[in-house]
């Protein structure tokens, strides 16, 4: 179970450094500007992310379409969440900002701890060769950059009591839909059909011989769902802590 590969270290760390430098420059130049101005980088990134996802779907259709490319992964939430955060200005704006900020925290934490689970070394090696590899690496790095900008540009300041209920509702709906479709289509959306972590997958397979496929899969899906909810809840606390530790240039955007 390799958390980082040499390819991840050689590319992700420099990319992270560049993101931080850009974020600092933006903080110094537009950090005190009106929300409308500070949202411009988020709107640009949201459009880029949505555009490359459309490209991914087109490329997949041209190749006969791989069911794995249906946007039912945890990362697929950002296809809809980032544009929503970038352009929605309704009465629930603060809740949307908070939910998306927590989701970005979750992805960024995974990218920093276990990037090899998010995308493989082969995706990095073929970055300039195949569009799907380009998409995979670029997509997840955009999400991480969004998180850095959320902090740098003071996009959102959590209230004393965070909006945990709507966050958990969103994740629960995702878990139900993704898990159900994974079983129906026999496709590994969000690790719901099988586990990408080899030692844990070996345990799942061995249990099938004892408990049977149906019961084993039910237990496995339940555990993955509970862990997903717990992880996102933990990241909500981490996000709130980060906001307390990092100085803000202005009050919360509501």
XYZ file of C-alpha atoms in Angstrom:
254
model
C 0.000 0.000 0.000
C 2.132 2.833 -1.351
C 0.809 6.233 -0.270
C 3.170 8.269 -2.461
C 5.051 7.203 -5.564
C 8.174 8.968 -6.873
C 6.008 10.359 -9.678
C 3.623 11.925 -7.158
C 6.475 13.476 -5.205
C 8.060 14.876 -8.371
C 4.848 16.491 -9.628
C 2.431 17.078 -6.772
C 4.828 18.879 -4.455
C 5.982 21.418 -7.088
C 2.365 21.907 -8.179
C 1.365 22.529 -4.573
C 4.141 25.103 -4.233
C 2.988 26.923 -7.373
C -0.618 26.916 -6.133
C 0.421 28.444 -2.813
C 2.480 31.154 -4.519
C -0.437 32.068 -6.824
C -2.806 32.056 -3.848
C -0.537 34.440 -1.921
C -0.342 36.796 -4.920
C -4.131 36.753 -5.280
C -4.559 37.347 -1.555
C -2.299 40.392 -1.722
C -3.982 41.798 -4.829
C -7.696 40.988 -4.474
C -7.919 39.602 -0.935
C -9.708 42.714 0.340
C -11.894 43.206 -2.707
C -15.637 42.653 -2.906
C -16.859 39.054 -3.073
C -17.749 39.513 -6.740
C -14.063 40.121 -7.527
C -12.763 37.373 -5.265
C -15.092 34.884 -6.937
C -13.489 35.352 -10.369
C -10.688 32.750 -9.817
C -13.278 30.248 -8.567
C -15.487 30.855 -11.580
C -12.570 30.376 -13.972
C -11.504 27.135 -12.282
C -15.086 25.838 -12.153
C -15.483 26.434 -15.886
C -12.167 24.721 -16.642
C -13.079 21.722 -14.493
C -16.518 21.414 -16.096
C -15.031 21.773 -19.589
C -12.404 19.063 -19.118
C -15.099 16.773 -17.702
C -17.167 17.255 -20.853
C -14.022 16.424 -22.810
C -13.597 13.253 -20.771
C -17.143 12.132 -21.542
C -16.666 12.826 -25.263
C -13.391 10.882 -25.367
C -14.984 8.000 -23.478
C -17.948 7.857 -25.891
C -15.555 7.838 -28.842
C -13.853 4.791 -27.341
C -17.079 2.854 -26.735
C -17.756 4.410 -23.310
C -16.437 2.981 -20.083
C -19.115 2.803 -17.367
C -16.435 3.795 -14.857
C -16.563 7.267 -16.395
C -20.138 7.867 -15.236
C -19.821 10.688 -12.661
C -20.781 8.669 -9.601
C -17.467 8.816 -7.756
C -16.832 10.950 -4.677
C -14.694 13.227 -6.840
C -17.625 13.582 -9.242
C -19.386 15.728 -6.652
C -17.054 18.562 -7.613
C -18.341 18.607 -11.193
C -21.551 20.050 -9.786
C -20.389 21.513 -6.462
C -17.676 23.847 -7.750
C -19.825 25.539 -10.444
C -22.632 25.834 -7.891
C -20.324 27.541 -5.415
C -18.873 29.768 -8.123
C -22.152 31.057 -9.566
C -24.960 30.531 -7.040
C -25.966 33.697 -5.155
C -29.224 32.722 -3.440
C -30.261 32.717 0.198
C -28.443 29.429 0.823
C -25.117 30.757 -0.450
C -23.354 30.460 2.889
C -24.480 26.846 3.292
C -23.292 26.031 -0.231
C -19.937 27.707 0.472
C -19.544 25.680 3.651
C -20.479 22.318 2.131
C -18.171 22.788 -0.858
C -15.359 24.016 1.389
C -15.629 20.851 3.504
C -15.703 18.671 0.379
C -12.585 20.429 -0.925
C -10.933 19.892 2.470
C -11.708 16.177 2.184
C -10.171 15.869 -1.275
C -7.138 17.973 -0.367
C -6.460 15.872 2.724
C -6.590 12.691 0.651
C -4.299 14.251 -1.942
C -1.749 15.137 0.722
C -1.881 11.828 2.611
C -2.643 9.188 -0.030
C -2.364 10.654 -3.545
C -1.687 7.209 -5.038
C -5.272 6.278 -4.136
C -6.620 9.275 -6.065
C -4.659 8.715 -9.270
C -1.815 6.404 -10.208
C 1.757 6.961 -11.272
C 0.744 5.817 -14.784
C -1.663 8.762 -15.007
C 1.240 11.102 -14.314
C 3.547 9.352 -16.772
C 0.921 9.590 -19.524
C -0.215 13.107 -18.671
C 0.824 14.515 -22.035
C -0.035 11.324 -23.926
C -3.667 10.468 -23.193
C -6.545 12.856 -22.519
C -8.037 10.685 -19.794
C -4.750 10.717 -17.866
C -4.501 14.480 -18.364
C -8.052 14.847 -17.065
C -7.501 12.692 -13.991
C -4.432 14.577 -12.796
C -5.695 18.044 -13.718
C -9.160 17.528 -12.228
C -7.936 16.611 -8.764
C -5.278 19.299 -8.708
C -7.912 21.910 -9.553
C -9.937 20.788 -6.550
C -6.894 21.131 -4.304
C -6.173 24.572 -5.743
C -9.773 25.576 -5.016
C -9.247 24.640 -1.367
C -6.109 26.746 -1.143
C -7.946 29.698 -2.685
C -10.917 29.269 -0.347
C -8.537 29.855 2.546
C -6.389 32.504 0.863
C -9.280 34.650 -0.386
C -11.448 34.332 2.734
C -14.298 32.950 0.707
C -16.128 31.608 3.728
C -15.963 31.860 7.506
C -17.834 29.075 9.348
C -20.502 30.143 11.776
C -20.196 29.032 15.393
C -22.543 26.178 14.549
C -21.685 24.682 11.169
C -24.330 23.407 8.744
C -23.643 19.746 9.477
C -27.141 18.453 8.710
C -27.270 19.556 5.034
C -23.680 18.343 4.588
C -24.581 14.894 5.912
C -27.738 14.811 3.782
C -25.702 15.515 0.644
C -23.145 12.816 1.460
C -25.809 10.297 2.453
C -27.641 10.805 -0.854
C -24.350 10.399 -2.684
C -23.566 7.173 -0.803
C -26.979 5.660 -1.546
C -26.890 6.544 -5.252
C -23.240 5.633 -5.825
C -23.416 2.367 -3.872
C -26.637 1.280 -5.589
C -25.363 2.021 -9.077
C -22.044 0.320 -8.328
C -23.885 -2.931 -7.583
C -26.325 -2.579 -10.485
C -23.656 -1.765 -13.070
C -20.946 -3.883 -11.402
C -18.636 -0.889 -11.621
C -16.372 0.345 -8.854
C -17.807 3.801 -8.182
C -16.274 5.277 -5.009
C -14.874 1.851 -4.041
C -18.398 0.526 -3.511
C -18.011 -2.564 -5.670
C -14.563 -3.573 -4.547
C -11.722 -2.023 -2.572
C -8.733 -0.389 -4.259
C -6.636 -0.998 -1.141
C -5.245 -4.488 -1.764
C -5.102 -5.817 1.861
C -8.694 -4.747 2.519
C -9.855 -6.177 -0.790
C -8.311 -9.514 0.196
C -10.394 -9.486 3.382
C -13.578 -8.690 1.437
C -12.970 -11.529 -1.011
C -12.158 -14.009 1.762
C -15.371 -13.147 3.608
C -17.420 -14.046 0.544
C -16.494 -17.684 1.050
C -17.822 -17.560 4.617
C -20.801 -15.199 4.486
C -21.735 -15.394 0.826
C -21.537 -12.633 -1.765
C -24.776 -10.796 -0.904
C -24.228 -10.440 2.836
C -20.542 -9.652 2.406
C -21.316 -6.925 -0.097
C -24.020 -5.450 2.144
C -21.612 -5.294 5.081
C -18.859 -3.886 2.870
C -21.091 -1.158 1.394
C -22.326 -0.220 4.871
C -18.776 0.087 6.194
C -17.648 2.196 3.223
C -20.657 4.492 3.673
C -20.086 4.931 7.404
C -16.387 5.623 6.839
C -17.227 8.136 4.112
C -19.639 9.999 6.378
C -17.184 9.902 9.279
C -14.326 11.142 7.108
C -16.324 14.072 5.754
C -17.500 14.930 9.277
C -13.893 14.890 10.470
C -12.930 17.155 7.574
C -15.670 19.580 8.599
C -13.922 19.918 11.954
C -10.552 20.247 10.235
C -11.870 22.968 7.943
C -13.255 24.920 10.897
C -9.917 24.590 12.675
C -8.015 25.836 9.612
C -10.285 28.855 9.397
C -9.584 29.668 13.035
C -5.825 29.324 12.612
C -5.547 31.381 9.407
C -6.071 35.148 9.764
C -8.967 36.643 7.868
C -8.801 39.946 6.008
C -12.516 40.500 6.248
C -15.741 39.198 7.747
C -17.542 36.162 6.413
C -19.156 36.325 2.987
C -22.884 35.722 3.478
